[in-house]
PDB file of C-alpha atoms and ligand atoms in Angstrom:
ATOM      1  CA  MET P  20      17.003  93.955 229.279  1.00  0.00           C
ATOM      2  CA  THR P  21      18.157  95.810 232.374  1.00  0.00           C
ATOM      3  CA  PRO P  22      21.128  98.217 232.175  1.00  0.00           C
ATOM      4  CA  ARG P  23      23.185  95.762 234.198  1.00  0.00           C
ATOM      5  CA  GLU P  24      22.598  92.988 231.661  1.00  0.00           C
ATOM      6  CA  SER P  25      24.166  95.227 229.021  1.00  0.00           C
ATOM      7  CA  LEU P  26      27.479  95.466 230.879  1.00  0.00           C
ATOM      8  CA  ILE P  27      30.139  92.963 229.777  1.00  0.00           C
ATOM      9  CA  PHE P  28      33.249  92.905 231.947  1.00  0.00           C
ATOM     10  CA  ALA P  29      36.495  91.714 230.316  1.00  0.00           C
ATOM     11  CA  LEU P  30      38.360  89.301 232.595  1.00  0.00           C
ATOM     12  CA  ASP P  31      41.732  90.222 231.108  1.00  0.00           C
ATOM     13  CA  VAL P  32      43.908  88.594 233.769  1.00  0.00           C
ATOM     14  CA  ASP P  33      46.431  85.768 233.467  1.00  0.00           C
ATOM     15  CA  ASN P  34      45.147  83.266 236.015  1.00  0.00           C
ATOM     16  CA  ALA P  35      41.924  81.654 237.140  1.00  0.00           C
ATOM     17  CA  ASP P  36      42.216  82.730 240.796  1.00  0.00           C
ATOM     18  CA  ASP P  37      42.248  86.416 239.891  1.00  0.00           C
ATOM     19  CA  ALA P  38      39.397  85.840 237.440  1.00  0.00           C
ATOM     20  CA  GLU P  39      37.291  84.127 240.108  1.00  0.00           C
ATOM     21  CA  ASN P  40      37.933  86.916 242.609  1.00  0.00           C
ATOM     22  CA  LEU P  41      36.829  89.514 240.060  1.00  0.00           C
ATOM     23  CA  VAL P  42      33.668  87.547 239.273  1.00  0.00           C
ATOM     24  CA  ARG P  43      32.784  87.251 242.986  1.00  0.00           C
ATOM     25  CA  LEU P  44      33.383  90.966 243.485  1.00  0.00           C
ATOM     26  CA  LEU P  45      31.557  92.199 240.389  1.00  0.00           C
ATOM     27  CA  ALA P  46      28.761  89.662 239.788  1.00  0.00           C
ATOM     28  CA  PRO P  47      26.106  91.903 241.384  1.00  0.00           C
ATOM     29  CA  GLU P  48      26.969  94.731 238.950  1.00  0.00           C
ATOM     30  CA  VAL P  49      27.825  92.889 235.710  1.00  0.00           C
ATOM     31  CA  GLY P  50      25.594  91.067 233.208  1.00  0.00           C
ATOM     32  CA  VAL P  51      28.186  89.077 231.245  1.00  0.00           C
ATOM     33  CA  PHE P  52      31.771  88.057 232.021  1.00  0.00           C
ATOM     34  CA  LYS P  53      34.138  87.890 229.074  1.00  0.00           C
ATOM     35  CA  VAL P  54      36.913  85.296 228.907  1.00  0.00           C
ATOM     36  CA  GLY P  55      39.385  86.496 226.293  1.00  0.00           C
ATOM     37  CA  LEU P  56      42.567  85.200 224.738  1.00  0.00           C
ATOM     38  CA  GLU P  57      44.836  86.049 227.663  1.00  0.00           C
ATOM     39  CA  LEU P  58      42.846  84.183 230.318  1.00  0.00           C
ATOM     40  CA  PHE P  59      41.873  81.282 228.048  1.00  0.00           C
ATOM     41  CA  VAL P  60      45.457  80.641 226.939  1.00  0.00           C
ATOM     42  CA  ALA P  61      46.916  81.102 230.422  1.00  0.00           C
ATOM     43  CA  ALA P  62      44.338  79.161 232.428  1.00  0.00           C
ATOM     44  CA  GLY P  63      42.864  76.700 229.894  1.00  0.00           C
ATOM     45  CA  PRO P  64      39.257  75.846 229.014  1.00  0.00           C
ATOM     46  CA  GLU P  65      38.513  74.835 232.638  1.00  0.00           C
ATOM     47  CA  VAL P  66      38.487  78.503 233.506  1.00  0.00           C
ATOM     48  CA  VAL P  67      35.044  78.808 231.923  1.00  0.00           C
ATOM     49  CA  GLU P  68      33.546  76.481 234.534  1.00  0.00           C
ATOM     50  CA  ARG P  69      35.399  78.272 237.341  1.00  0.00           C
ATOM     51  CA  VAL P  70      34.035  81.619 236.175  1.00  0.00           C
ATOM     52  CA  ARG P  71      30.531  80.140 236.072  1.00  0.00           C
ATOM     53  CA  ARG P  72      30.844  78.649 239.568  1.00  0.00           C
ATOM     54  CA  ALA P  73      32.103  81.969 240.913  1.00  0.00           C
ATOM     55  CA  GLY P  74      28.770  83.521 239.983  1.00  0.00           C
ATOM     56  CA  ALA P  75      28.786  84.565 236.324  1.00  0.00           C
ATOM     57  CA  ARG P  76      25.250  84.391 234.947  1.00  0.00           C
ATOM     58  CA  ALA P  77      26.403  84.666 231.324  1.00  0.00           C
ATOM     59  CA  ILE P  78      29.812  84.034 229.748  1.00  0.00           C
ATOM     60  CA  PHE P  79      31.261  85.455 226.547  1.00  0.00           C
ATOM     61  CA  LEU P  80      34.182  83.461 225.114  1.00  0.00           C
ATOM     62  CA  ASP P  81      36.007  86.043 223.003  1.00  0.00           C
ATOM     63  CA  LEU P  82      38.536  84.056 220.971  1.00  0.00           C
ATOM     64  CA  LYS P  83      37.982  85.986 217.697  1.00  0.00           C
ATOM     65  CA  LEU P  84      38.333  82.838 215.597  1.00  0.00           C
ATOM     66  CA  HIS P  85      40.146  83.322 212.305  1.00  0.00           C
ATOM     67  CA  ASP P  86      41.589  80.310 210.444  1.00  0.00           C
ATOM     68  CA  ILE P  87      40.873  77.835 207.650  1.00  0.00           C
ATOM     69  CA  PRO P  88      37.274  76.569 207.585  1.00  0.00           C
ATOM     70  CA  ALA P  89      37.921  73.095 209.042  1.00  0.00           C
ATOM     71  CA  THR P  90      39.849  74.535 211.986  1.00  0.00           C
ATOM     72  CA  MET P  91      37.276  77.277 212.565  1.00  0.00           C
ATOM     73  CA  ARG P  92      34.402  74.800 212.622  1.00  0.00           C
ATOM     74  CA  SER P  93      36.132  72.429 215.047  1.00  0.00           C
ATOM     75  CA  ALA P  94      37.140  75.294 217.319  1.00  0.00           C
ATOM     76  CA  ALA P  95      33.608  76.739 217.307  1.00  0.00           C
ATOM     77  CA  ARG P  96      32.138  73.340 218.147  1.00  0.00           C
ATOM     78  CA  ALA P  97      34.585  72.967 221.055  1.00  0.00           C
ATOM     79  CA  ALA P  98      33.873  76.511 222.267  1.00  0.00           C
ATOM     80  CA  ALA P  99      30.111  75.965 222.138  1.00  0.00           C
ATOM     81  CA  GLY P 100      30.630  72.697 224.038  1.00  0.00           C
ATOM     82  CA  LEU P 101      31.924  74.689 226.999  1.00  0.00           C
ATOM     83  CA  GLY P 102      28.391  75.985 227.515  1.00  0.00           C
ATOM     84  CA  VAL P 103      29.167  79.641 226.896  1.00  0.00           C
ATOM     85  CA  ASP P 104      26.540  82.152 225.784  1.00  0.00           C
ATOM     86  CA  LEU P 105      28.502  84.205 223.245  1.00  0.00           C
ATOM     87  CA  ILE P 106      31.446  83.425 220.984  1.00  0.00           C
ATOM     88  CA  THR P 107      33.283  85.565 218.440  1.00  0.00           C
ATOM     89  CA  CYS P 108      34.819  85.045 215.046  1.00  0.00           C
ATOM     90  CA  HIS P 109      36.073  87.625 212.573  1.00  0.00           C
ATOM     91  CA  ALA P 110      32.981  88.831 210.711  1.00  0.00           C
ATOM     92  CA  ASP P 111      34.457  88.185 207.272  1.00  0.00           C
ATOM     93  CA  GLN P 112      34.723  84.487 208.206  1.00  0.00           C
ATOM     94  CA  ALA P 113      31.296  84.079 209.793  1.00  0.00           C
ATOM     95  CA  GLY P 114      29.860  82.377 206.703  1.00  0.00           C
ATOM     96  CA  ILE P 115      31.894  79.294 207.610  1.00  0.00           C
ATOM     97  CA  PHE P 116      29.462  78.672 210.498  1.00  0.00           C
ATOM     98  CA  ALA P 117      26.242  79.459 208.626  1.00  0.00           C
ATOM     99  CA  ASP P 118      24.990  75.840 208.649  1.00  0.00           C
ATOM    100  CA  MET P 119      26.272  74.902 212.118  1.00  0.00           C
ATOM    101  CA  ASP P 120      24.248  74.273 215.259  1.00  0.00           C
ATOM    102  CA  LEU P 121      26.180  75.927 218.084  1.00  0.00           C
ATOM    103  CA  GLY P 122      23.600  75.106 220.741  1.00  0.00           C
ATOM    104  CA  LYS P 123      22.895  78.015 223.052  1.00  0.00           C
ATOM    105  CA  ALA P 124      26.070  79.875 222.002  1.00  0.00           C
ATOM    106  CA  ARG P 125      25.289  82.961 219.936  1.00  0.00           C
ATOM    107  CA  LEU P 126      27.851  84.005 217.357  1.00  0.00           C
ATOM    108  CA  LEU P 127      29.148  87.571 217.099  1.00  0.00           C
ATOM    109  CA  GLY P 128      31.203  88.800 214.148  1.00  0.00           C
ATOM    110  CA  VAL P 129      34.104  91.089 215.056  1.00  0.00           C
ATOM    111  CA  THR P 130      34.078  93.835 212.422  1.00  0.00           C
ATOM    112  CA  VAL P 131      37.094  96.150 212.942  1.00  0.00           C
ATOM    113  CA  LEU P 132      39.060  96.073 216.206  1.00  0.00           C
ATOM    114  CA  THR P 133      38.504  99.179 218.309  1.00  0.00           C
ATOM    115  CA  SER P 134      42.287  99.588 218.518  1.00  0.00           C
ATOM    116  CA  LEU P 135      42.382 100.427 214.790  1.00  0.00           C
ATOM    117  CA  GLY P 136      41.805 103.856 213.270  1.00  0.00           C
ATOM    118  CA  PRO P 137      42.157 105.162 209.695  1.00  0.00           C
ATOM    119  CA  GLY P 138      45.987 105.348 209.956  1.00  0.00           C
ATOM    120  CA  GLU P 139      46.291 101.706 210.984  1.00  0.00           C
ATOM    121  CA  LEU P 140      43.897 100.553 208.239  1.00  0.00           C
ATOM    122  CA  GLU P 141      45.914 102.479 205.649  1.00  0.00           C
ATOM    123  CA  ALA P 142      49.168 100.934 206.905  1.00  0.00           C
ATOM    124  CA  MET P 143      47.559  97.483 206.650  1.00  0.00           C
ATOM    125  CA  GLY P 144      46.943  98.074 202.943  1.00  0.00           C
ATOM    126  CA  TYR P 145      43.220  98.790 202.801  1.00  0.00           C
ATOM    127  CA  PRO P 146      42.119 100.921 199.826  1.00  0.00           C
ATOM    128  CA  PRO P 147      41.196 104.544 200.663  1.00  0.00           C
ATOM    129  CA  GLU P 148      37.435 103.880 200.608  1.00  0.00           C
ATOM    130  CA  LEU P 149      37.824 101.243 203.349  1.00  0.00           C
ATOM    131  CA  CYS P 150      40.210 103.271 205.547  1.00  0.00           C
ATOM    132  CA  ASP P 151      37.151 104.949 207.034  1.00  0.00           C
ATOM    133  CA  PRO P 152      36.486 102.439 209.851  1.00  0.00           C
ATOM    134  CA  GLN P 153      32.725 102.840 209.497  1.00  0.00           C
ATOM    135  CA  ALA P 154      32.798 101.788 205.832  1.00  0.00           C
ATOM    136  CA  LEU P 155      34.741  98.632 206.662  1.00  0.00           C
ATOM    137  CA  VAL P 156      32.585  97.924 209.726  1.00  0.00           C
ATOM    138  CA  LEU P 157      29.396  98.128 207.636  1.00  0.00           C
ATOM    139  CA  LYS P 158      30.821  95.883 204.934  1.00  0.00           C
ATOM    140  CA  ARG P 159      31.733  93.245 207.509  1.00  0.00           C
ATOM    141  CA  ALA P 160      28.491  93.688 209.463  1.00  0.00           C
ATOM    142  CA  SER P 161      26.568  92.824 206.298  1.00  0.00           C
ATOM    143  CA  LEU P 162      28.690  89.655 205.932  1.00  0.00           C
ATOM    144  CA  ALA P 163      27.842  88.757 209.537  1.00  0.00           C
ATOM    145  CA  LEU P 164      24.152  89.389 208.837  1.00  0.00           C
ATOM    146  CA  THR P 165      24.180  87.142 205.749  1.00  0.00           C
ATOM    147  CA  ALA P 166      25.957  84.427 207.744  1.00  0.00           C
ATOM    148  CA  GLY P 167      23.218  84.464 210.368  1.00  0.00           C
ATOM    149  CA  CYS P 168      25.253  85.898 213.261  1.00  0.00           C
ATOM    150  CA  ALA P 169      23.304  87.095 216.296  1.00  0.00           C
ATOM    151  CA  GLY P 170      25.197  90.369 216.041  1.00  0.00           C
ATOM    152  CA  VAL P 171      28.528  92.105 215.708  1.00  0.00           C
ATOM    153  CA  VAL P 172      31.309  93.728 217.679  1.00  0.00           C
ATOM    154  CA  CYS P 173      32.106  97.306 216.628  1.00  0.00           C
ATOM    155  CA  SER P 174      32.927 100.622 218.278  1.00  0.00           C
ATOM    156  CA  GLY P 175      30.309 103.024 219.581  1.00  0.00           C
ATOM    157  CA  HIS P 176      31.119 105.313 216.669  1.00  0.00           C
ATOM    158  CA  GLU P 177      29.561 102.848 214.246  1.00  0.00           C
ATOM    159  CA  ALA P 178      26.738 101.642 216.515  1.00  0.00           C
ATOM    160  CA  ASN P 179      24.061 103.837 214.962  1.00  0.00           C
ATOM    161  CA  ALA P 180      24.864 102.920 211.350  1.00  0.00           C
ATOM    162  CA  VAL P 181      25.169  99.240 212.283  1.00  0.00           C
ATOM    163  CA  ARG P 182      21.834  99.356 214.143  1.00  0.00           C
ATOM    164  CA  ASN P 183      20.186 100.776 211.005  1.00  0.00           C
ATOM    165  CA  LEU P 184      21.725  97.992 208.921  1.00  0.00           C
ATOM    166  CA  LEU P 185      21.030  95.045 211.238  1.00  0.00           C
ATOM    167  CA  GLY P 186      17.661  96.042 212.703  1.00  0.00           C
ATOM    168  CA  PRO P 187      16.304  96.198 216.243  1.00  0.00           C
ATOM    169  CA  ASP P 188      17.007  92.635 217.379  1.00  0.00           C
ATOM    170  CA  ALA P 189      20.717  92.327 216.564  1.00  0.00           C
ATOM    171  CA  LEU P 190      23.302  92.312 219.333  1.00  0.00           C
ATOM    172  CA  ILE P 191      25.653  95.270 218.921  1.00  0.00           C
ATOM    173  CA  VAL P 192      28.548  94.843 221.313  1.00  0.00           C
ATOM    174  CA  CYS P 193      30.866  97.817 221.746  1.00  0.00           C
ATOM    175  CA  PRO P 194      34.329  97.685 223.360  1.00  0.00           C
ATOM    176  CA  GLY P 195      36.597 100.728 223.568  1.00  0.00           C
ATOM    177  CA  ILE P 196      34.339 102.190 226.261  1.00  0.00           C
ATOM    178  CA  ARG P 197      35.811 104.869 228.486  1.00  0.00           C
ATOM    179  CA  PRO P 198      34.457 107.327 231.065  1.00  0.00           C
ATOM    180  CA  ALA P 199      34.312 110.912 229.743  1.00  0.00           C
ATOM    181  CA  SER P 200      37.811 111.793 230.915  1.00  0.00           C
ATOM    182  CA  GLY P 201      39.223 108.262 230.911  1.00  0.00           C
ATOM    183  CA  GLU P 202      42.549 107.161 229.481  1.00  0.00           C
ATOM    184  CA  ALA P 203      42.241 105.460 226.047  1.00  0.00           C
ATOM    185  CA  HIS P 204      45.180 103.014 226.577  1.00  0.00           C
ATOM    186  CA  ASP P 205      45.705 101.120 223.261  1.00  0.00           C
ATOM    187  CA  GLN P 206      42.153 101.799 222.036  1.00  0.00           C
ATOM    188  CA  LYS P 207      41.524 104.265 219.173  1.00  0.00           C
ATOM    189  CA  ARG P 208      37.751 104.403 218.614  1.00  0.00           C
ATOM    190  CA  VAL P 209      36.619 105.110 222.178  1.00  0.00           C
ATOM    191  CA  MET P 210      33.266 106.333 223.473  1.00  0.00           C
ATOM    192  CA  THR P 211      31.429 106.794 226.765  1.00  0.00           C
ATOM    193  CA  PRO P 212      28.881 104.132 227.807  1.00  0.00           C
ATOM    194  CA  GLU P 213      26.070 106.674 227.611  1.00  0.00           C
ATOM    195  CA  ARG P 214      26.806 107.688 224.006  1.00  0.00           C
ATOM    196  CA  ALA P 215      27.430 104.134 222.782  1.00  0.00           C
ATOM    197  CA  VAL P 216      24.118 102.901 224.199  1.00  0.00           C
ATOM    198  CA  ALA P 217      22.217 105.979 222.987  1.00  0.00           C
ATOM    199  CA  ALA P 218      23.638 105.248 219.519  1.00  0.00           C
ATOM    200  CA  GLY P 219      22.293 101.698 219.545  1.00  0.00           C
ATOM    201  CA  ALA P 220      24.736  99.424 221.386  1.00  0.00           C
ATOM    202  CA  SER P 221      22.968  96.492 223.070  1.00  0.00           C
ATOM    203  CA  HIS P 222      26.064  95.774 225.185  1.00  0.00           C
ATOM    204  CA  ILE P 223      29.275  97.520 226.141  1.00  0.00           C
ATOM    205  CA  VAL P 224      32.556  95.750 226.937  1.00  0.00           C
ATOM    206  CA  VAL P 225      34.687  97.267 229.673  1.00  0.00           C
ATOM    207  CA  GLY P 226      38.003  96.000 231.001  1.00  0.00           C
ATOM    208  CA  ARG P 227      40.679  98.343 232.313  1.00  0.00           C
ATOM    209  CA  PRO P 228      38.409 101.230 233.387  1.00  0.00           C
ATOM    210  CA  ILE P 229      36.849  98.836 235.928  1.00  0.00           C
ATOM    211  CA  ARG P 230      39.743  96.467 236.626  1.00  0.00           C
ATOM    212  CA  THR P 231      42.325  99.139 237.404  1.00  0.00           C
ATOM    213  CA  ALA P 232      39.962 101.527 239.194  1.00  0.00           C
ATOM    214  CA  ALA P 233      40.613 102.272 242.870  1.00  0.00           C
ATOM    215  CA  ASP P 234      37.076 100.992 243.500  1.00  0.00           C
ATOM    216  CA  PRO P 235      36.098  98.499 240.751  1.00  0.00           C
ATOM    217  CA  VAL P 236      32.564  98.058 242.120  1.00  0.00           C
ATOM    218  CA  ALA P 237      31.925 101.823 242.000  1.00  0.00           C
ATOM    219  CA  ALA P 238      33.455 101.964 238.491  1.00  0.00           C
ATOM    220  CA  ALA P 239      31.127  99.174 237.329  1.00  0.00           C
ATOM    221  CA  GLN P 240      28.144 100.921 238.935  1.00  0.00           C
ATOM    222  CA  ALA P 241      29.106 104.125 237.103  1.00  0.00           C
ATOM    223  CA  MET P 242      29.123 102.183 233.816  1.00  0.00           C
ATOM    224  CA  VAL P 243      25.640 100.804 234.548  1.00  0.00           C
ATOM    225  CA  SER P 244      24.405 104.328 235.309  1.00  0.00           C
ATOM    226  CA  GLY P 245      25.861 105.466 231.981  1.00  0.00           C
ATOM    227  CA  ILE P 246      24.029 102.637 230.202  1.00  0.00           C
ATOM    228  CA  ALA P 247      20.764 103.690 231.878  1.00  0.00           C
ATOM    229  CA  ARG P 248      21.255 107.304 230.765  1.00  0.00           C
ATOM    230  CA  GLY P 249      21.990 106.127 227.220  1.00  0.00           C
ATOM    231  CA  LEU P 250      18.850 103.974 227.129  1.00  0.00           C
ATOM    232  CA  ALA P 251      16.787 106.955 228.275  1.00  0.00           C
ATOM    233  CA  GLN P 252      18.051 108.951 225.285  1.00  0.00           C
ATOM    234  CA  ARG P 253      16.891 106.393 222.714  1.00  0.00           C
ATOM    235  CA  PRO P 254      13.842 107.317 220.682  1.00  0.00           C
ATOM    236  CA  PRO P 255      10.771 105.255 221.692  1.00  0.00           C
ATOM    237  CA  ALA P 256      10.522 101.999 219.653  1.00  0.00           C
TER     238      ALA P 256
HETATM  239  O1  C5P S  24      40.495  97.252 228.839  1.00  0.00           O
HETATM  240  P1  C5P S  24      39.534  97.536 227.724  1.00  0.00           P
HETATM  241  O2  C5P S  24      38.226  98.129 228.208  1.00  0.00           O
HETATM  242  O3  C5P S  24      40.151  98.318 226.592  1.00  0.00           O
HETATM  243  O4  C5P S  24      39.186  96.076 227.181  1.00  0.00           O
HETATM  244  C1  C5P S  24      38.454  95.870 226.008  1.00  0.00           C
HETATM  245  C2  C5P S  24      38.201  94.408 225.820  1.00  0.00           C
HETATM  246  O5  C5P S  24      37.419  94.222 224.649  1.00  0.00           O
HETATM  247  C3  C5P S  24      39.462  93.552 225.646  1.00  0.00           C
HETATM  248  O6  C5P S  24      39.206  92.294 226.285  1.00  0.00           O
HETATM  249  C4  C5P S  24      39.549  93.326 224.154  1.00  0.00           C
HETATM  250  O7  C5P S  24      40.100  92.076 223.815  1.00  0.00           O
HETATM  251  C5  C5P S  24      38.086  93.375 223.720  1.00  0.00           C
HETATM  252  N1  C5P S  24      37.830  93.816 222.350  1.00  0.00           N
HETATM  253  C6  C5P S  24      38.215  95.052 221.877  1.00  0.00           C
HETATM  254  N2  C5P S  24      37.943  95.419 220.576  1.00  0.00           N
HETATM  255  C7  C5P S  24      37.279  94.577 219.766  1.00  0.00           C
HETATM  256  C8  C5P S  24      36.874  93.336 220.239  1.00  0.00           C
HETATM  257  C9  C5P S  24      37.156  92.987 221.557  1.00  0.00           C
HETATM  258  O8  C5P S  24      38.797  95.833 222.620  1.00  0.00           O
HETATM  259  N3  C5P S  24      36.962  94.944 218.547  1.00  0.00           N
END
């Protein structure tokens, strides 16, 4: 994989025209374009085809499915039918899909949102031993592994431990990525691209640091350079 293929750009905009413009602008720098809840709800499923036609080579439909089994299975089938490459569910629910053929769509289990830290987990009622995000991430990553997921979503802080658990081939997708002096926004478990990739991330997800930059192309190129530096720091396989 090239460093560029490891960069996932989050198309967190509320209409298909803006999404298409971002894809046209950033396609030379970005490996995967992510359609998340905001864009999917605002623009409808057709937006996936528009993103593809605008030049996206790979598409990640990040709906973070979480519901009763029958609803999850129908939604996953419909999502896979859109021809996307990656889809997400909450990792603790991934077993619901274990026997399903999702075509080319690879399933990722979301472990613990990168906007949550120990304080938020405590307030949500988790017992003390699971208020350490890494402990909860590893528990859910093992559920995703058992369910046959292609990989998980976690923060860069857990990437190394998750890599040790899941092995060399798993996809480890890390949002909450920020440049060294970048603003965290609503994210809690943030990390630079370089450190996340050095720790074992196969992909990083970046939204606002590129989208709101004065020069989004330069910001994306800086992310790809960070990925390359992180890859260079990995021990030889
Ligand atoms: O703008 P920012 O770089 O924070 O965007 C991060 C993206 O990654 C958002 O689209 C968000 O939905 C997604 N994401 C996340 N944390 C997760 C899973 C997905 O931030 N655990």
